[in-house]
XYZ file of N, CA and C in Angstrom:
675
model
N 0.148 -1.252 0.196
C -0.031 -0.139 -0.482
C 0.998 1.704 0.040
N 0.580 1.708 -0.813
C 1.537 3.339 -1.162
C 1.290 4.232 0.586
N 2.229 4.736 0.966
C 2.384 5.073 2.342
C 2.113 6.937 2.113
N 1.454 8.024 3.089
C 1.932 9.675 3.064
C 3.155 10.107 2.748
N 3.443 11.172 2.190
C 4.532 11.239 2.170
C 6.088 11.441 3.636
N 5.237 12.195 4.928
C 5.634 12.265 6.176
C 5.081 11.269 6.757
N 5.217 9.743 6.818
C 4.122 9.292 8.187
C 4.019 9.498 9.223
N 5.021 9.736 9.820
C 5.007 9.842 11.460
C 4.241 11.098 11.523
N 4.497 11.849 10.855
C 4.964 13.500 11.199
C 2.423 13.179 10.386
N 2.159 12.565 9.565
C 0.865 12.502 9.036
C 0.426 11.562 10.251
N 1.066 10.926 10.696
C 0.428 10.049 11.720
C 0.163 11.274 12.674
N 1.222 11.742 13.642
C 0.602 12.295 13.974
C -0.537 14.044 14.578
N -0.500 14.157 12.926
C -1.981 15.354 13.185
C -3.242 14.301 12.973
N -3.426 13.035 12.990
C -4.514 12.377 13.066
C -5.127 12.278 13.984
N -4.045 11.308 15.101
C -3.911 11.927 16.442
C -4.313 12.637 17.474
N -3.658 14.026 16.416
C -4.248 14.997 17.225
C -5.403 15.351 17.185
N -6.370 15.350 15.528
C -7.279 15.920 15.068
C -8.406 14.672 14.526
N -8.440 13.296 14.927
C -9.698 12.557 14.349
C -9.715 11.618 15.582
N -10.701 11.458 14.894
C -11.249 9.505 16.668
C -10.961 8.774 15.618
N -9.923 8.633 14.806
C -10.026 7.102 14.036
C -8.833 6.638 15.240
N -8.619 5.180 15.713
C -8.329 4.650 15.856
C -6.812 3.975 16.064
N -6.084 3.930 17.051
C -4.223 3.692 16.615
C -4.015 2.836 15.378
N -5.198 1.918 15.409
C -4.602 0.865 14.372
C -4.899 1.203 13.042
N -6.052 2.200 12.530
C -6.828 2.819 11.082
C -5.201 3.470 10.630
N -5.142 4.101 12.130
C -3.713 5.443 11.675
C -2.508 4.779 11.379
N -1.969 3.717 11.876
C -0.903 2.697 11.460
C -0.919 2.149 10.588
N -1.792 1.872 10.047
C -2.623 0.477 8.403
C -1.976 1.958 7.556
N -2.652 3.242 7.304
C -2.984 4.234 7.117
C -1.187 4.787 6.170
N -0.213 5.088 7.393
C 0.686 5.686 7.630
C 2.075 4.622 7.303
N 1.690 2.662 7.580
C 2.109 2.261 8.001
C 3.253 2.320 8.709
N 2.741 2.227 9.420
C 3.471 2.462 11.114
C 3.108 0.873 11.703
N 3.859 1.060 12.807
C 3.751 -0.102 13.172
C 2.747 0.316 14.883
N 1.321 -0.321 15.473
C 0.528 0.353 16.261
C 1.702 1.048 17.125
N 2.634 -0.075 17.819
C 3.567 0.652 19.034
C 3.823 2.105 18.400
N 4.106 2.563 17.418
C 4.693 3.516 17.024
C 3.434 4.966 16.951
N 2.588 4.757 16.767
C 0.914 5.389 17.094
C 1.016 6.114 18.127
N 1.036 4.358 18.739
C 0.857 4.356 20.514
C 1.107 5.419 21.057
N 2.844 5.471 20.611
C 4.372 6.263 21.531
C 3.762 7.928 20.849
N 3.415 8.169 19.951
C 2.511 9.613 19.000
C 2.174 10.152 20.534
N 0.959 9.198 20.541
C -0.102 10.079 20.849
C 0.088 9.875 22.131
N 1.134 8.967 23.383
C 1.144 9.118 24.743
C 2.557 9.939 24.951
N 2.810 10.817 23.667
C 4.081 11.751 23.655
C 6.130 11.437 24.415
N 5.661 10.047 23.584
C 6.762 9.613 24.634
C 7.591 9.444 23.246
N 7.174 9.911 21.781
C 8.311 9.591 20.539
C 9.868 9.823 20.886
N 10.539 9.377 20.590
C 12.479 10.220 20.737
C 12.313 11.199 20.071
N 11.314 12.156 18.976
C 11.148 13.045 19.071
C 9.556 13.961 18.473
N 9.370 15.516 19.003
C 8.054 15.449 19.648
C 7.858 15.773 17.527
N 6.919 15.939 17.448
C 6.312 15.589 15.922
C 5.486 17.561 15.809
N 5.853 17.817 14.349
C 5.087 18.606 13.988
C 3.912 17.816 12.874
N 2.948 17.957 13.437
C 1.480 16.977 12.784
C 1.396 17.834 11.015
N 1.349 16.549 10.518
C 1.308 17.222 8.351
C -0.129 16.439 8.533
N -0.819 17.851 7.551
C -1.713 17.955 7.391
C -2.495 16.510 6.110
N -3.119 15.427 5.960
C -2.948 15.252 4.611
C -4.127 15.049 3.454
N -4.772 16.319 4.370
C -5.771 16.779 3.369
C -5.471 17.371 2.847
N -4.457 18.890 3.304
C -4.438 19.839 2.679
C -3.569 19.470 1.704
N -2.501 18.056 2.006
C -1.556 17.397 1.456
C -2.046 16.836 -0.055
N -3.218 16.214 0.137
C -4.488 15.709 -0.919
C -4.116 14.449 -0.910
N -3.672 14.175 -0.290
C -3.408 12.428 -0.220
C -4.614 11.929 0.284
N -5.190 12.184 1.642
C -6.694 12.040 2.401
C -8.098 13.042 1.840
N -9.458 12.321 1.700
C -10.696 13.241 2.238
C -11.296 13.395 3.263
N -11.476 14.391 3.673
C -12.653 13.958 5.102
C -13.874 13.090 5.073
N -14.152 13.154 3.984
C -15.248 12.119 3.905
C -14.684 10.440 4.137
N -13.398 10.180 3.657
C -12.803 8.672 4.165
C -12.235 9.102 5.301
N -11.835 10.226 5.670
C -11.861 10.251 7.953
C -13.199 9.563 8.008
N -13.819 10.652 7.863
C -15.447 9.857 8.555
C -16.038 8.884 8.426
N -15.627 7.753 7.135
C -15.997 7.111 7.404
C -15.340 6.094 8.375
N -13.938 6.242 8.659
C -13.631 5.723 9.203
C -13.578 5.714 10.701
N -13.885 6.959 11.253
C -14.415 7.348 12.184
C -15.788 6.571 12.761
N -16.530 6.457 11.599
C -18.004 5.103 11.618
C -17.527 3.792 12.043
N -16.348 3.924 10.953
C -16.165 1.942 11.424
C -15.254 1.869 11.657
N -14.434 1.644 12.931
C -13.380 0.806 13.343
C -12.496 0.172 12.418
N -13.278 -0.426 11.998
C -12.745 -1.375 11.029
C -12.058 -1.394 9.899
N -12.536 0.134 9.303
C -12.316 0.611 7.513
C -11.052 0.761 7.438
N -10.474 0.382 6.383
C -9.267 0.427 6.330
C -9.158 1.890 4.928
N -8.852 2.745 5.802
C -8.156 4.019 5.332
C -8.212 4.055 3.340
N -8.089 4.754 2.619
C -8.060 4.569 1.073
C -7.363 5.590 0.573
N -6.129 5.653 0.393
C -4.850 7.089 0.035
C -5.990 7.840 -1.320
N -5.833 8.702 -1.528
C -6.557 10.091 -2.559
C -5.818 9.747 -3.645
N -4.138 10.352 -3.235
C -2.880 10.231 -4.269
C -1.860 9.152 -3.590
N -0.576 8.952 -4.651
C 0.204 9.029 -3.554
C 1.558 9.983 -2.781
N 1.944 10.177 -2.708
C 2.758 11.818 -3.513
C 3.782 11.025 -4.326
N 3.703 13.046 -5.190
C 4.617 12.543 -6.909
C 6.335 12.434 -6.185
N 6.147 11.477 -6.680
C 8.165 11.297 -7.605
C 8.883 12.582 -7.679
N 9.821 12.543 -7.421
C 11.178 13.661 -7.484
C 11.564 13.360 -8.359
N 12.194 13.292 -9.653
C 12.443 13.296 -10.706
C 13.097 14.604 -11.366
N 14.702 14.052 -12.440
C 15.588 15.668 -12.471
C 15.481 15.116 -13.648
N 14.866 16.232 -14.511
C 14.369 16.568 -15.904
C 15.002 16.898 -16.620
N 15.285 18.515 -15.741
C 15.390 19.506 -16.601
C 16.634 19.954 -15.392
N 17.763 20.952 -15.366
C 18.539 22.020 -14.755
C 19.725 20.880 -14.629
N 20.806 21.390 -14.476
C 22.200 20.838 -13.673
C 21.491 19.987 -13.620
N 23.066 19.179 -13.946
C 23.145 17.595 -13.238
C 24.032 18.113 -12.348
N 23.449 16.567 -11.259
C 23.954 16.224 -9.449
C 25.773 16.533 -10.350
N 26.778 16.999 -9.442
C 27.495 16.745 -9.334
C 28.032 15.992 -7.985
N 29.121 15.063 -7.538
C 29.616 14.405 -6.357
C 30.337 15.754 -5.591
N 30.424 15.464 -3.963
C 30.507 17.401 -3.089
C 32.120 16.725 -3.647
N 32.785 15.156 -3.913
C 34.264 15.800 -3.925
C 34.349 16.285 -5.276
N 33.755 16.266 -6.509
C 34.534 17.360 -7.808
C 33.819 18.336 -8.049
N 33.235 18.736 -6.876
C 32.431 20.214 -6.861
C 33.165 21.072 -6.849
N 34.913 21.027 -6.201
C 35.682 22.081 -6.086
C 36.563 22.492 -7.892
N 35.999 20.661 -8.702
C 37.181 21.153 -9.657
C 36.080 21.685 -10.772
N 34.644 21.693 -10.280
C 34.171 22.271 -11.897
C 34.865 23.862 -12.228
N 35.058 24.972 -12.090
C 35.898 25.857 -11.852
C 36.908 25.978 -12.710
N 37.269 24.398 -12.990
C 39.028 23.989 -13.645
C 38.354 23.079 -15.238
N 36.994 22.776 -15.191
C 37.079 22.419 -16.156
C 35.869 23.487 -16.924
N 35.502 24.228 -16.203
C 34.592 25.638 -17.035
C 35.559 25.989 -17.636
N 36.816 26.898 -16.853
C 38.004 27.533 -17.689
C 38.970 26.323 -18.881
N 37.565 25.221 -19.284
C 39.600 24.593 -19.694
C 37.962 25.445 -21.356
N 36.707 24.581 -20.855
C 36.248 25.280 -21.779
C 35.479 26.120 -22.791
N 35.848 27.558 -21.538
C 35.742 28.852 -22.388
C 36.814 29.427 -23.245
N 37.888 28.554 -22.937
C 39.362 28.426 -23.342
C 39.839 27.900 -24.727
N 38.779 26.333 -24.515
C 39.679 26.394 -25.937
C 38.459 25.562 -26.452
N 36.735 25.955 -25.900
C 35.249 26.376 -26.960
C 34.599 27.478 -27.032
N 34.769 28.396 -27.174
C 34.506 29.881 -26.852
C 32.888 29.925 -27.016
N 32.837 28.938 -28.339
C 31.559 29.241 -29.277
C 30.705 28.450 -28.254
N 30.664 27.816 -26.610
C 29.771 27.005 -26.297
C 29.308 28.166 -25.460
N 27.970 28.481 -25.396
C 26.922 29.002 -24.069
C 27.558 29.054 -22.796
N 26.945 29.775 -22.059
C 26.742 30.206 -20.907
C 26.219 28.997 -20.149
N 24.766 28.692 -21.079
C 23.821 27.726 -20.552
C 24.097 26.261 -20.595
N 24.822 26.123 -21.787
C 25.117 24.789 -22.054
C 26.237 24.447 -21.270
N 26.674 25.505 -21.030
C 28.308 24.954 -19.708
C 28.071 23.974 -18.736
N 26.185 25.391 -18.170
C 25.776 25.162 -17.016
C 24.772 23.315 -16.983
N 25.058 23.663 -18.065
C 24.161 22.016 -18.078
C 25.129 20.995 -18.475
N 25.928 21.256 -18.943
C 26.517 19.800 -19.014
C 27.417 19.775 -17.518
N 27.948 21.326 -16.929
C 29.064 20.647 -15.860
C 28.250 20.562 -14.537
N 27.365 21.001 -14.433
C 26.199 21.090 -13.591
C 26.650 22.841 -13.127
N 25.934 23.889 -13.300
C 26.833 24.904 -12.586
C 25.698 26.185 -13.295
N 25.867 27.039 -12.255
C 25.589 28.619 -12.549
C 25.961 29.298 -13.925
N 24.957 30.567 -14.493
C 25.384 31.073 -15.323
C 25.885 31.981 -14.324
N 26.100 32.879 -13.408
C 27.121 33.617 -13.014
C 28.673 33.163 -12.539
N 28.035 31.893 -12.011
C 30.187 31.512 -12.041
C 31.112 31.049 -13.217
N 29.849 31.387 -13.952
C 30.466 30.587 -15.663
C 30.875 32.201 -15.911
N 29.847 33.122 -15.429
C 30.553 34.198 -16.339
C 31.757 35.237 -15.534
N 31.723 34.815 -14.228
C 32.765 35.513 -13.011
C 34.033 34.755 -13.489
N 34.428 33.621 -14.578
C 35.101 32.908 -14.236
C 35.650 33.311 -15.921
N 35.054 33.635 -16.966
C 34.764 33.819 -17.962
C 35.102 35.735 -18.341
N 35.554 36.662 -16.617
C 35.413 37.751 -17.274
C 36.590 37.457 -16.042
N 37.058 36.818 -15.341
C 38.053 36.720 -14.230
C 38.112 37.409 -13.123
N 36.371 37.756 -12.781
C 35.865 38.211 -11.631
C 36.091 36.693 -10.395
N 35.872 36.163 -10.358
C 36.245 35.028 -9.948
C 36.525 34.790 -8.913
N 36.304 34.880 -7.373
C 36.432 35.043 -5.978
C 38.097 34.094 -5.802
N 38.308 32.623 -6.435
C 39.062 32.353 -6.788
C 40.084 32.128 -7.744
N 39.959 33.390 -8.528
C 40.529 33.001 -10.211
C 41.802 32.945 -10.282
N 42.269 33.388 -8.693
C 43.957 32.985 -9.071
C 44.439 31.257 -9.140
N 43.700 30.613 -8.476
C 44.311 28.832 -8.337
C 43.439 28.474 -9.172
N 42.739 28.892 -9.561
C 41.902 28.484 -11.036
C 42.138 27.998 -12.204
N 42.452 26.921 -12.186
C 43.680 26.089 -13.723
C 42.820 25.293 -14.934
N 42.820 25.871 -16.012
C 41.692 24.909 -16.839
C 42.514 23.244 -17.182
N 41.620 22.567 -16.908
C 41.803 21.624 -17.407
C 40.620 20.722 -17.479
N 40.947 19.582 -18.330
C 40.083 18.991 -19.370
C 38.524 18.432 -18.265
N 37.399 18.752 -18.534
C 36.676 18.924 -17.844
C 36.489 17.087 -17.548
N 36.769 16.060 -18.888
C 35.742 14.708 -18.971
C 37.379 14.037 -17.962
N 38.959 14.799 -18.091
C 39.859 14.347 -16.930
C 39.495 14.864 -15.755
N 38.720 15.611 -15.475
C 38.247 15.566 -13.842
C 37.013 14.367 -13.814
N 36.085 14.100 -14.812
C 35.567 12.967 -14.679
C 34.227 14.296 -13.772
N 33.791 14.881 -14.659
C 32.657 15.858 -14.381
C 31.389 15.612 -15.700
N 31.943 15.402 -16.663
C 31.359 14.794 -18.344
C 31.648 13.565 -18.636
N 31.496 13.708 -19.449
C 32.442 12.467 -20.841
C 32.607 12.747 -21.767
N 33.258 11.624 -22.328
C 33.419 12.646 -23.322
C 32.842 12.665 -24.796
N 32.510 11.951 -24.826
C 30.523 11.924 -26.179
C 30.273 12.788 -25.492
N 29.723 13.417 -24.638
C 28.964 14.445 -24.465
C 29.447 15.667 -24.346
N 30.902 16.312 -24.288
C 31.533 17.069 -24.135
C 31.502 17.262 -25.801
N 31.977 15.795 -26.670
C 31.673 16.024 -28.204
C 30.862 16.869 -29.210
N 29.124 15.634 -28.202
C 28.984 16.161 -29.008
C 28.254 17.691 -28.959
N 28.973 18.347 -27.666
C 27.829 19.415 -27.393
C 29.245 20.964 -28.463
N 29.964 20.149 -28.294
C 30.698 21.488 -29.263
C 30.879 21.078 -30.424
N 30.350 20.002 -31.028
C 29.313 19.896 -32.819
C 28.481 20.745 -33.164
N 27.348 20.858 -31.572
C 26.184 21.125 -31.554
C 26.165 23.282 -32.090
N 27.548 23.160 -31.272
C 27.448 24.422 -30.865
C 28.053 25.191 -32.789
N 29.109 24.337 -32.489
C 30.108 25.084 -34.259
C 28.964 24.708 -34.622
N 27.821 24.045 -34.992
C 27.085 23.952 -35.918
C 25.969 25.264 -36.002
N 25.920 25.431 -34.811
C 25.427 26.483 -34.465
C 25.688 28.085 -34.893
N 27.400 28.382 -34.280
C 27.501 29.404 -35.296
C 28.244 29.144 -36.535
N 27.693 28.576 -37.508
C 28.078 28.214 -38.809
C 29.450 27.992 -38.481
N 30.279 27.196 -37.979
C 31.456 26.834 -37.963
C 32.103 25.137 -37.728
N 32.840 24.685 -38.355
C 32.835 23.767 -38.867
C 33.779 23.276 -37.688
N 32.667 21.574 -37.531
C 32.892 20.851 -35.527
C 34.936 20.594 -35.860
N 35.645 20.709 -34.907
C 36.293 21.025 -34.911
C 37.375 19.083 -34.681
N 38.093 19.054 -35.162
C 38.295 17.520 -34.665
C 39.406 17.283 -34.021
N 39.144 16.183 -33.330
C 40.283 15.920 -32.273
C 41.541 14.850 -32.320
N 42.621 15.932 -32.091
C 43.646 16.044 -33.028
C 44.843 15.328 -32.136
N 44.097 14.754 -30.983
C 45.235 15.090 -29.210
C 45.756 13.328 -29.377
N 45.371 12.664 -30.353
C 45.589 11.058 -29.876
C 46.912 10.860 -31.444
N 46.502 11.146 -32.425
C 46.895 11.483 -33.307
C 48.713 10.972 -33.649
N 48.841 12.151 -32.630
C 50.605 11.319 -32.154
C 50.620 9.589 -32.560
N 50.295 9.498 -31.110
C 50.065 8.139 -30.236
C 49.123 7.167 -31.587
N 48.769 7.436 -32.169
C 47.293 6.702 -32.984
C 49.028 6.300 -34.104
N 49.578 7.291 -34.492
C 50.704 6.717 -35.895
C 51.890 6.127 -35.675
N 51.874 6.721 -33.856
C 53.193 5.819 -33.287
C 52.552 4.068 -33.440
N 51.544 4.028 -32.830
C 50.826 2.649 -32.856
C 50.980 1.952 -33.914
N 50.692 2.674 -34.682
C 50.676 2.171 -36.024
C 51.754 1.809 -36.770
N 53.133 2.476 -36.576
C 54.009 2.376 -36.717
C 54.527 0.829 -36.236
N 54.204 0.715 -35.252
C 54.930 -0.692 -33.962
C 54.533 -1.492 -34.746
N 52.972 -1.836 -34.683
C 52.112 -2.645 -35.065
C 53.260 -3.479 -36.600
N 53.331 -1.818 -37.729
C 54.150 -2.203 -39.076
C 55.617 -2.751 -38.937
N 55.715 -2.223 -38.112
C 57.346 -3.124 -37.752
C 57.661 -4.489 -36.953
N 56.918 -4.798 -36.557
C 56.021 -6.233 -35.715
C 56.105 -7.532 -36.238
N 54.464 -6.425 -37.534
C 54.301 -7.255 -38.541
C 55.708 -7.887 -39.984
N 56.138 -6.722 -39.901
C 57.555 -6.947 -41.029
C 58.768 -7.695 -39.869
N 58.811 -7.686 -38.592
C 59.892 -8.915 -37.873
C 59.416 -10.043 -38.418
N 58.114 -10.392 -37.830
C 57.655 -11.387 -38.166
C 57.424 -12.343 -39.003
N 57.194 -10.886 -40.412
C 57.484 -12.069 -41.473
C 58.982 -12.433 -42.391
N 59.961 -11.522 -41.958
C 61.138 -11.466 -42.301
C 61.566 -12.738 -40.956
N 61.191 -13.162 -39.882
C 61.285 -14.437 -39.075
C 60.880 -15.922 -39.488
N 60.357 -15.550 -40.481
C 58.389 -16.816 -40.724
C 59.494 -17.283 -42.142
N 60.271 -15.849 -43.047
C 60.723 -16.571 -44.683
C 62.442 -17.010 -43.835
N 62.704 -16.327 -42.481
C 63.560 -17.136 -42.568
C 64.251 -18.570 -41.807
N 63.141 -18.929 -41.173
C 62.782 -20.213 -40.636
C 62.779 -21.408 -42.077
N 61.658 -20.798 -43.594
C 60.891 -21.314 -44.208
C 62.620 -21.877 -44.525
N 63.842 -20.742 -44.958
C 65.038 -20.623 -45.502
C 66.089 -22.105 -45.326
N 66.131 -22.231 -43.476
C 66.873 -23.139 -42.945
C 65.786 -24.485 -42.625
N 64.838 -24.770 -43.275
C 64.642 -25.915 -43.270
C 64.825 -26.805 -44.855
N 64.873 -28.159 -43.945
C 65.605 -28.819 -45.251
C 64.175 -29.577 -46.548
N 64.446 -29.726 -47.183
C 62.806 -29.661 -48.516
C 62.366 -32.025 -47.340
N 61.502 -31.811 -47.734
C 61.112 -33.170 -46.917
C 61.646 -33.852 -48.562
N 61.927 -35.854 -47.786
C 62.714 -36.136 -48.459
C 61.477 -36.784 -49.026
N 61.385 -37.272 -50.758
C 60.310 -38.017 -51.118
C 61.001 -39.483 -50.957
N 60.159 -40.282 -50.656
C 60.652 -42.054 -50.716
C 59.974 -42.512 -51.928
N 60.845 -43.714 -52.027
C 59.906 -44.508 -53.161
C 59.672 -45.803 -52.572
N 59.602 -47.256 -53.192
C 59.138 -47.796 -53.178
C 60.885 -49.018 -52.081
N 61.334 -48.591 -53.369
C 63.311 -48.663 -52.891
C 64.084 -47.969 -51.717
N 63.211 -46.736 -51.397
C 64.049 -45.871 -50.087
C 63.611 -46.022 -49.192
N 62.564 -46.637 -48.973
C 61.199 -47.665 -47.768
C 61.616 -48.835 -47.603
N 61.816 -49.822 -48.290
C 61.880 -51.163 -48.449
C 63.971 -51.632 -48.465
N 64.634 -50.294 -48.124
C 66.031 -50.614 -48.818
C 66.787 -50.680 -46.790
N 67.611 -51.835 -47.123
C 67.968 -52.078 -45.369
C 69.644 -51.637 -45.369
């Protein structure tokens, strides 16, 4: 059964403002009967401020009246509490990484000035005010801010950053930049693989030259003693 958003506070209000039985309140709030008894006797560990389930649109007065008229009646919730979903706005960043945000913002501003402050805010999870302060170097900690790749800092993924860069470049009429950071490593790797393949080929050729041709046996050689 769906429970009210704040079951203990709701139980406290029902105890103080209705004639419902403790078992009915416990059933509605998803609590143990002894918990409701403790709330009623003011022996709970913390004094609770009651929460009105009627004003919260979780219960109607008609439903409460039905329960008061019939001790065996079980209250039915009008609607469950709405689940909070993050669909818009800046992303959540772990506390341990929040100190790295200014460095990541500075890197984007330096390397991709075509990206808007709003887009940076959504990518990194920060405010326009902070971005503007870093951009015009009025940030309170600007002396200690060092531009660092936000992907390396773990503030975003390479795919998200690339997608944002491409989108911003397209919006500004520019050609999307090509990431050349790994070109040197790629060429070195290709050269190494090419050299290894040639060495393996030479080794194979050498082993073939060192082997003797197979002897063709005839009936005479097979049975010769």
